[in-house]
Tab-separated table of C-alpha atoms in Angstrom:
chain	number	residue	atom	x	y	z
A	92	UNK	CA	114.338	116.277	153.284
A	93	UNK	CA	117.668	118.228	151.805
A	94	UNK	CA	119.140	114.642	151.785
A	95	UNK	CA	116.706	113.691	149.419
A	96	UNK	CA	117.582	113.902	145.484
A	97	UNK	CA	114.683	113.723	142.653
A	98	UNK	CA	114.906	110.373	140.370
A	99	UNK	CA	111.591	111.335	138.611
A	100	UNK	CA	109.081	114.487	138.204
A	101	UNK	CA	105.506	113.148	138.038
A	102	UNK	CA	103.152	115.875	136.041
A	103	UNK	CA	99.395	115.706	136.380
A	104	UNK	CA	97.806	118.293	134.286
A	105	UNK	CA	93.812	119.322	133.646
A	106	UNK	CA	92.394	121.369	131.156
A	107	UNK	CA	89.143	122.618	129.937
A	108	UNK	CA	87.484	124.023	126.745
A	109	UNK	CA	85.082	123.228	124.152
A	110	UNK	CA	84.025	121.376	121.354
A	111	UNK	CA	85.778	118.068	119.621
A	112	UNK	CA	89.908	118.858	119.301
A	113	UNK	CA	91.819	116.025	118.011
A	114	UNK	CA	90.286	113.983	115.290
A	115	UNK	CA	90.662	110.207	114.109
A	116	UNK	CA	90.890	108.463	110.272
A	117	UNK	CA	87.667	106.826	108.832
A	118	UNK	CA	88.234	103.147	109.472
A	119	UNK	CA	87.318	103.562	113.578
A	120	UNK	CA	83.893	102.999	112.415
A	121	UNK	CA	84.073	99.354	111.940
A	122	UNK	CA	85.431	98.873	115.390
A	123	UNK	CA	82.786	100.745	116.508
A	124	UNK	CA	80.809	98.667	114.431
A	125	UNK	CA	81.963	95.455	115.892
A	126	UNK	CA	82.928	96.282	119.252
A	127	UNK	CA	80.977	99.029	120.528
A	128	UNK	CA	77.345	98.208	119.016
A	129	UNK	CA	77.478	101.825	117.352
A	130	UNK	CA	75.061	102.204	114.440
A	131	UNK	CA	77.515	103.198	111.065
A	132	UNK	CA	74.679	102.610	108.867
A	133	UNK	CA	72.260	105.189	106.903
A	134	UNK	CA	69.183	104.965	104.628
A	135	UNK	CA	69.454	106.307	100.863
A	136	UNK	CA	66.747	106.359	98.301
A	137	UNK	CA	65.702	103.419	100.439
A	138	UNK	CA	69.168	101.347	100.295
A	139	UNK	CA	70.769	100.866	103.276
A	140	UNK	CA	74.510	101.971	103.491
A	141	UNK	CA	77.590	102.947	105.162
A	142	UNK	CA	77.739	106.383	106.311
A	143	UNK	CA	80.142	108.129	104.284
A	144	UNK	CA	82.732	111.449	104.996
A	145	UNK	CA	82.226	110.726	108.695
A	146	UNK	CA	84.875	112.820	111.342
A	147	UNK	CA	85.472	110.486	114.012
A	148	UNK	CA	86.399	112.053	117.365
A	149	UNK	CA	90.086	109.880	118.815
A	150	UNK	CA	88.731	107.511	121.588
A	151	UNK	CA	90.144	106.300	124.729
A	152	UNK	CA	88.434	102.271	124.363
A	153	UNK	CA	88.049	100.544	127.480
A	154	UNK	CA	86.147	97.081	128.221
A	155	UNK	CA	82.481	97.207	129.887
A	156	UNK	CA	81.870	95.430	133.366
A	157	UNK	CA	78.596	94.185	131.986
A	158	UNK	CA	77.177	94.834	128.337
A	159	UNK	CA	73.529	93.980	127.777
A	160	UNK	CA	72.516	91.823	124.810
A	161	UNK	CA	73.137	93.238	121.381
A	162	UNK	CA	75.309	95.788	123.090
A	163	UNK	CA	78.919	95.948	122.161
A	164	UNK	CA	81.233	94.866	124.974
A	165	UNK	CA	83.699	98.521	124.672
A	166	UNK	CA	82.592	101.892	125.555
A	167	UNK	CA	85.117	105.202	125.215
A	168	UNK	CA	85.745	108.230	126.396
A	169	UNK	CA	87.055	111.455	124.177
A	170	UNK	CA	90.495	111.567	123.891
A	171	UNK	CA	93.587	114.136	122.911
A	172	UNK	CA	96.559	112.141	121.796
A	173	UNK	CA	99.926	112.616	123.042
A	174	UNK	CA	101.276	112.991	120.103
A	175	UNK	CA	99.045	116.007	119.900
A	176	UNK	CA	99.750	117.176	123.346
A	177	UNK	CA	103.678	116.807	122.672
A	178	UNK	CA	103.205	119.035	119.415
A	179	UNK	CA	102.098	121.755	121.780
A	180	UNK	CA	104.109	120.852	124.748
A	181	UNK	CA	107.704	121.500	122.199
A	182	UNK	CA	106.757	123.990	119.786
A	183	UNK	CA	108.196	123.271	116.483
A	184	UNK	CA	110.170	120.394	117.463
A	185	UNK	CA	107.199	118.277	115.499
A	186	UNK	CA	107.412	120.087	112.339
A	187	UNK	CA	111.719	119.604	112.400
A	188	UNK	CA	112.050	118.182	108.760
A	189	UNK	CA	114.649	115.601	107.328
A	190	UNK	CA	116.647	118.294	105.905
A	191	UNK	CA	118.092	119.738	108.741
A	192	UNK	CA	120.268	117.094	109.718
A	193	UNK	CA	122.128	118.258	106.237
A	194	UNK	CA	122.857	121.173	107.739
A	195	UNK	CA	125.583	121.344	110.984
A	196	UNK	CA	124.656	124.315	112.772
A	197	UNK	CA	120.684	124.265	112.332
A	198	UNK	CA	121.138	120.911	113.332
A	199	UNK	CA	123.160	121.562	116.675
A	200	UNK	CA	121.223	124.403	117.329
A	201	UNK	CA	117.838	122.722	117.411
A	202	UNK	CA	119.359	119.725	119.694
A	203	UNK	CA	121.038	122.028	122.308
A	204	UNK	CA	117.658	124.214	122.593
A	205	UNK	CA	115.874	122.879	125.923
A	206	UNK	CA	113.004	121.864	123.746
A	207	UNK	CA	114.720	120.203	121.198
A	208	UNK	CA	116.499	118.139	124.220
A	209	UNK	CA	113.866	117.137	126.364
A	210	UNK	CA	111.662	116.698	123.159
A	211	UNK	CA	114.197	113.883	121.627
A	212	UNK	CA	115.516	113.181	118.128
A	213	UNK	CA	116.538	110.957	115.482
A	214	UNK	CA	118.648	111.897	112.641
A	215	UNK	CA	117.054	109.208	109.907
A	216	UNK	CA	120.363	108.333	108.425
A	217	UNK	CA	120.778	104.697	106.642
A	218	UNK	CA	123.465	102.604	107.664
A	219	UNK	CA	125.855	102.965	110.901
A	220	UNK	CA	125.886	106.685	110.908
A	221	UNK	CA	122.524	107.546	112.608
A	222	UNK	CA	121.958	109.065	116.205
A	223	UNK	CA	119.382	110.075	118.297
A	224	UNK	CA	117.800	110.957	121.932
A	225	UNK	CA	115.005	109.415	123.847
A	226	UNK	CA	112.587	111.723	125.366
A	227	UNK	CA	112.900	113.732	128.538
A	228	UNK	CA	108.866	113.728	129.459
A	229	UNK	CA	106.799	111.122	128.538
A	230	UNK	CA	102.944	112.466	127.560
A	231	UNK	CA	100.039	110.023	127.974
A	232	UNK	CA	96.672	110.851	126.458
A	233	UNK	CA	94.528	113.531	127.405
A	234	UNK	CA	91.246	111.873	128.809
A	235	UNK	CA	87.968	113.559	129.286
A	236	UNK	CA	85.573	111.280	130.989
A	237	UNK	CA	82.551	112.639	131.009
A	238	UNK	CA	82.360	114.671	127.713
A	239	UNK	CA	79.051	113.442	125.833
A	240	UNK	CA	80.363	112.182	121.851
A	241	UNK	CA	77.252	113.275	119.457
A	242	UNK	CA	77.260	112.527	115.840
A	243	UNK	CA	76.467	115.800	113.915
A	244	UNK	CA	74.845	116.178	110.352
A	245	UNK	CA	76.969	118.828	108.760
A	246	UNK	CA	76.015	120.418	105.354
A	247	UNK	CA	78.751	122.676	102.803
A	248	UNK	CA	76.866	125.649	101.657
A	249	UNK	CA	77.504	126.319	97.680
A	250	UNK	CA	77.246	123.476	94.747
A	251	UNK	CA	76.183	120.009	96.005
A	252	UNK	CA	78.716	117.225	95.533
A	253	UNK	CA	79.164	113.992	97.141
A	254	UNK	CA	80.931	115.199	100.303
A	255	UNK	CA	78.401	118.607	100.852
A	256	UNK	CA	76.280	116.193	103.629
A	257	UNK	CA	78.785	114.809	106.236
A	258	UNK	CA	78.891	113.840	109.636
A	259	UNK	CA	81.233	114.979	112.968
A	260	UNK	CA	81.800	113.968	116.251
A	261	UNK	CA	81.558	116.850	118.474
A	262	UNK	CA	81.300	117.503	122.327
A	263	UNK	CA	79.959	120.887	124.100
A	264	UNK	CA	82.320	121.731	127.321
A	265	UNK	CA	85.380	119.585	127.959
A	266	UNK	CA	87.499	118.530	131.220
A	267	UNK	CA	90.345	116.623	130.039
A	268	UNK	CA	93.138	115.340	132.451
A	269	UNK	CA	96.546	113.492	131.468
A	270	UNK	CA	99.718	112.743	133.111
A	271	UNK	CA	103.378	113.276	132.589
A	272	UNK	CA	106.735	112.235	134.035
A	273	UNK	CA	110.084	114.148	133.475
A	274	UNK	CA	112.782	111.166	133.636
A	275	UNK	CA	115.942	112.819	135.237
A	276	UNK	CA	118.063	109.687	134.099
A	277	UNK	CA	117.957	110.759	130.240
A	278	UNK	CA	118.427	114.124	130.997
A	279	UNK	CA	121.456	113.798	133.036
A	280	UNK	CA	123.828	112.463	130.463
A	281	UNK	CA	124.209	112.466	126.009
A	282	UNK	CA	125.856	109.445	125.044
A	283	UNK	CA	128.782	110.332	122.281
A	284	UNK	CA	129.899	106.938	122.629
A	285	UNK	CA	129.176	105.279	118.683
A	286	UNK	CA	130.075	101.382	120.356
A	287	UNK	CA	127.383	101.636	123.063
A	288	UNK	CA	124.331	101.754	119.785
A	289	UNK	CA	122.912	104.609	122.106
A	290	UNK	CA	125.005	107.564	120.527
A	291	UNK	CA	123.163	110.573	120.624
A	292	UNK	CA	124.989	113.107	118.664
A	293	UNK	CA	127.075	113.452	115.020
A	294	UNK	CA	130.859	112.647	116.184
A	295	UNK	CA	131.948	115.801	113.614
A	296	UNK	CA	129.330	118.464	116.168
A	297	UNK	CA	132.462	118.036	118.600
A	298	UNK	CA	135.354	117.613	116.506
A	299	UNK	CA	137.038	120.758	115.239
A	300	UNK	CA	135.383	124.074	116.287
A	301	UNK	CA	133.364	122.314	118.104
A	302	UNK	CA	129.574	123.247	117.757
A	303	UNK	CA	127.609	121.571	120.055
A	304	UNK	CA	129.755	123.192	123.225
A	305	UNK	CA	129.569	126.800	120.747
A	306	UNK	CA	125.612	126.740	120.686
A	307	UNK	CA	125.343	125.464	124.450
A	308	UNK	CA	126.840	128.491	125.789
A	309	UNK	CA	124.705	130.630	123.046
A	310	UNK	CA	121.659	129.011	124.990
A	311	UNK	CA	122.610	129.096	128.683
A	312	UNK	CA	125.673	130.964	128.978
A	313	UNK	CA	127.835	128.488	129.955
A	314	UNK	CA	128.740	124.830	129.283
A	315	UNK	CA	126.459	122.644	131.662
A	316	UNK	CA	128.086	119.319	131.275
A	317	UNK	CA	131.771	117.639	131.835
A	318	UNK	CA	133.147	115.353	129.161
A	319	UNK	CA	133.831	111.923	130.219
A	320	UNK	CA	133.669	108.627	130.297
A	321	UNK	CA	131.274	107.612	132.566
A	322	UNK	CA	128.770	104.445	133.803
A	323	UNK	CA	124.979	103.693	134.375
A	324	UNK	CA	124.636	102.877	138.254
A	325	UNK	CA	121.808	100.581	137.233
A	326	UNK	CA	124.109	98.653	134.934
A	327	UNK	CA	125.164	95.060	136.022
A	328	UNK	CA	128.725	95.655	134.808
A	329	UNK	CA	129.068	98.583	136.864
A	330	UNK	CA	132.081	101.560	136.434
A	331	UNK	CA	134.278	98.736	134.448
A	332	UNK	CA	131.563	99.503	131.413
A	333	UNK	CA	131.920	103.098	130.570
A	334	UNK	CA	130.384	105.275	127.668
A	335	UNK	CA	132.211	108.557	126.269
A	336	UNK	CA	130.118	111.194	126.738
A	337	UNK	CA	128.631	114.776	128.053
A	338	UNK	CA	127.572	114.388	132.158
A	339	UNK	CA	124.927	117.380	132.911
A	340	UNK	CA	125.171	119.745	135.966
A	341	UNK	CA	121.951	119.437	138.845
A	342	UNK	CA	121.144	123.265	137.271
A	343	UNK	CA	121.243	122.270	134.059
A	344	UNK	CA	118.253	119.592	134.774
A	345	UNK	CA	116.495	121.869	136.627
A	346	UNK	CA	116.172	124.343	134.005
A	347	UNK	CA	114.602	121.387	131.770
A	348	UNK	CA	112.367	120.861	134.044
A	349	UNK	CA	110.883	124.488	134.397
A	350	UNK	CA	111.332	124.810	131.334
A	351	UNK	CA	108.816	121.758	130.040
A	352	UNK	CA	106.517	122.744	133.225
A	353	UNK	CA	106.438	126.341	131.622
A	354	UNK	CA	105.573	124.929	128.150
A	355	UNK	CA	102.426	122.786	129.489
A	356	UNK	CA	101.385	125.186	131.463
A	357	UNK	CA	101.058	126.691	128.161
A	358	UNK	CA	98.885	124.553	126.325
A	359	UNK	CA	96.559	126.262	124.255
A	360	UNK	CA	94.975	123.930	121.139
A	361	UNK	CA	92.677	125.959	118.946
A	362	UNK	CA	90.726	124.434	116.321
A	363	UNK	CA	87.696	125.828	113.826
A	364	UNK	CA	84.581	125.852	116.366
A	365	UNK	CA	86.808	124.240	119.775
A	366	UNK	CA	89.818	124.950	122.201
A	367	UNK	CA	91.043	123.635	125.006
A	368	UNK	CA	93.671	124.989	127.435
A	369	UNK	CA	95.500	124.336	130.553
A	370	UNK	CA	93.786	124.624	133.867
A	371	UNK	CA	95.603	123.390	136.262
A	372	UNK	CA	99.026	121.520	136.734
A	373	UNK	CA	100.136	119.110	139.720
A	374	UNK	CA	103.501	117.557	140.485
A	375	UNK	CA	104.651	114.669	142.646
A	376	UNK	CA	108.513	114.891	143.158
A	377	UNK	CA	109.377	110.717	143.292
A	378	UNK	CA	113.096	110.260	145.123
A	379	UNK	CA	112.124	106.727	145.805
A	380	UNK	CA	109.747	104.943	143.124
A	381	UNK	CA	109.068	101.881	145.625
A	382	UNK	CA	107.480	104.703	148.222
A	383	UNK	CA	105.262	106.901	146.267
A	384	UNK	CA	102.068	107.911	147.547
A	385	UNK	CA	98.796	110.355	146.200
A	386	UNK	CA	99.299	112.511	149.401
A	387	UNK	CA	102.794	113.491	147.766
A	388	UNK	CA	100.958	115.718	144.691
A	389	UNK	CA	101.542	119.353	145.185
A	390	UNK	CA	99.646	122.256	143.175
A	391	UNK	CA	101.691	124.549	141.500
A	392	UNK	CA	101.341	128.232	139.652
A	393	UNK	CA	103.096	129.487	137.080
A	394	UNK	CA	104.822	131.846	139.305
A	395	UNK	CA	106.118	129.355	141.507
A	396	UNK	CA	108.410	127.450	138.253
A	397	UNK	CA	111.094	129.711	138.596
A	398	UNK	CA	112.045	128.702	142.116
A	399	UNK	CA	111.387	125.485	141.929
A	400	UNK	CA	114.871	123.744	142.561
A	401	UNK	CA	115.412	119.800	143.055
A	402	UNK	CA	118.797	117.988	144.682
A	403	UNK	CA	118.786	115.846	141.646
A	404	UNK	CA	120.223	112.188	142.253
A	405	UNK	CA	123.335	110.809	139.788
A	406	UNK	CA	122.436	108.077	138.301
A	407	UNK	CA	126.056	108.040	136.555
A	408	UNK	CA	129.511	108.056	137.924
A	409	UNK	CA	132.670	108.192	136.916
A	410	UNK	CA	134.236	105.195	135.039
A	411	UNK	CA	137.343	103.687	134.090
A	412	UNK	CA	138.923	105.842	131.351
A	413	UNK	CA	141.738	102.649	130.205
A	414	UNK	CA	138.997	100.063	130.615
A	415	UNK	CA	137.142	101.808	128.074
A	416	UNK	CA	140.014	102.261	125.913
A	417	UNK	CA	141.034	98.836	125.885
A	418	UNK	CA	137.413	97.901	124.863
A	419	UNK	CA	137.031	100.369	122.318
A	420	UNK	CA	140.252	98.959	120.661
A	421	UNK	CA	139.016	95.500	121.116
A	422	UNK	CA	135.908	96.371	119.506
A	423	UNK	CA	137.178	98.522	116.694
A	424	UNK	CA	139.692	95.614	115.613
A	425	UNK	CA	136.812	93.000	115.787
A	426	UNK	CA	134.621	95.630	113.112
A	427	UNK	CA	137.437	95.318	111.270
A	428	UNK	CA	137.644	92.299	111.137
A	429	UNK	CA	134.443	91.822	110.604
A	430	UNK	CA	134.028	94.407	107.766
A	431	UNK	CA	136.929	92.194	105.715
A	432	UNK	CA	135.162	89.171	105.659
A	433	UNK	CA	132.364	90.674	103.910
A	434	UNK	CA	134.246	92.285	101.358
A	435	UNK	CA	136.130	89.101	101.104
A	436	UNK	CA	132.537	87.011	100.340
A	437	UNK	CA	131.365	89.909	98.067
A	438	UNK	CA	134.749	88.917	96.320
A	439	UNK	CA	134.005	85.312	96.087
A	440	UNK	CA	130.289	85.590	95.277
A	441	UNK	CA	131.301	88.103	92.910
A	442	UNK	CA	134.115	85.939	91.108
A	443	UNK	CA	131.343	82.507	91.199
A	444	UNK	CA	128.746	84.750	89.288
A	445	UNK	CA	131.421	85.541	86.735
A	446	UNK	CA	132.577	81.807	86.281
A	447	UNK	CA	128.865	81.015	85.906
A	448	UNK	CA	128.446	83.512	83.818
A	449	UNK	CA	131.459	82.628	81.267
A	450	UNK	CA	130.347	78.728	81.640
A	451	UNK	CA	127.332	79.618	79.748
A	452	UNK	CA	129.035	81.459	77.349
A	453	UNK	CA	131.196	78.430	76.510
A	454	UNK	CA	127.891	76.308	76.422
């Protein structure tokens, strides 16, 4: 069992609560229209019409085993979005806004917080300069399977208008249920390697006074990861295909992991009239994906997070520090190259337009 070291973290989470929570745009209604047999029509002054300022619940869609005549052929279920779940999962790392990648140190500080990390980024610069993480824990949708979806007529108490009658989607008491999986693999390792098009970090956070090792210790007290250059065990090219970057400690992945299992066990979503909130979490500790089984899901308490403590498995190893070198030069003399036959075509096109351009002055 000690011998054994985690690849993946499988999450199952449930959670009850009340009313409709996560809402969808107006169009839905024609595919419940044309798919799902739902009525979208009302009666006016004796003209039949579309029902206007309708809130449409988000809908988990799945095809019927048999559909009677005149029936639509897709039923649903009430869904939460993981997008939604993820906003509450990482606090704040939603709402991180375009600007901050102007700024150095908000910047490094965000992506060296365990949320920020096992949330992901993407600085949304044009050109070559751009860098970014994948996710740590993927979310799937919250599904609640047996919530009952009624339409509600709503009415706005002051002066009438168009919008004071409207219709929502609601649902009385609420059992949703989702998954999660915590992928060890992109936790384990940031890519600072800008010839691999997986770079994960601004080359400048490391140069100089170095920020990115500055606000690591700030955060845990230490520097969890060795600089290197190291290589994918998965990879077909093996050790002889290295990538420059930061290697993270087994401790350093564990405290990710408590920390997202902390954050979703504190899911609270509050809206005007509904809430839902975590009930209960599950987690199925996967060291070898081809021999997983449902007897392997454990529950676990909030209390029990903090000694929760995986041998985690290395999916990277050391690789050749000159190989890389050597391709690195290769590659940087090839961009080169590269980058001076465009300039020289921007030269030529440039110099044809002008010819063209004093031909038809002659003319």
């Amino acid at each position: 069992m000690d011998n054994k070291t985690l690849k993946r973290l499988d999450i199952r989470v449930e959670m009850e609560g009340q009313g409709g929570i996560n809402y969808d745009d107006d169009s839905q209604k024609w595919f419940l229209r044309d798919h799902c047999g739902r009525n979208i029509y009302t009666t006016v002054n004796g003209q039949t019409k579309v029902k206007e300022n309708v809130k449409y619940l988000k809908k988990a869609f799945y095809k019927k085993e048999n559909c009677e005549e005149g029936e639509g052929e897709y039923s649903y279920y009430s869904k939460i979005s993981a997008n939604c779940l993820r906003r509450e999962i990482f606090p704040g790392c939603c709402d991180v806004d375009s600007v901050i990648w102007m700024f150095p140190k908000s910047a490094v500080k965000f992506i060296t917080s365990p949320e920020g990390f096992s949330h992901g980024y993407m600085s949304p610069v044009a050109g070559n300069n751009g860098f970014g993480k994948s996710t740590c824990l993927n979310v799937l949708d919250a599904i609640d399977k047996n919530a009952v979806i009624a339409e509600e007529v709503c009415t706005k108490t002051g002066e009438r208008d168009s919008t004071s009658l409207h219709y929502k989607e609601n649902v009385g008491e609420t059992h949703y249920s989702f998954e999660a999986c915590f992928e060890v693999e992109n936790a384990q390792f940031l890519c600072c390697d800008d010839f691999s098009g997986r770079i994960a970090i601004d080359p400048s956070y490391i140069e100089g006074e170095n920020l990115y090792e500055q606000f690591m210790i700030e955060h845990y007290s230490r520097v969890p990861y060795v600089a290197g250059v190291y290589s994918n065990k998965t990879q077909i090219l093996g050790k002889y295909y290295g990538e420059y970057g930061f290697l993270f400690d087994d401790e350093y992945v564990n405290s990710l992991i408590k920390n997202n299992l902390k954050h979703i066990f504190g899911i609270s979503i509050e809206r005007s009239g509904a809430w839902t909130r975590t009930k209960k979490v599950e987690i199925r500790p996967v060291y070898d994906p081809l021999n997983v089984s449902d007897d392997d899901w454990m529950v676990i308490n909030p209390n029990d997070i903090d000694s929760l403590n995986f041998n985690i498995h290395h999916f990277y190893e050391e690789a050749s520090q000159h190989d890389w070198e050597e391709r690195a030069n290769v590659i940087k003399v090839k961009r080169e190259e590269k980058a001076k036959k465009k300039e020289k075509k921007r030269e030529e096109e440039k110099k044809k337009k002008e010819n063209k351009k004093n031909e038809q002055k002659e003319d």
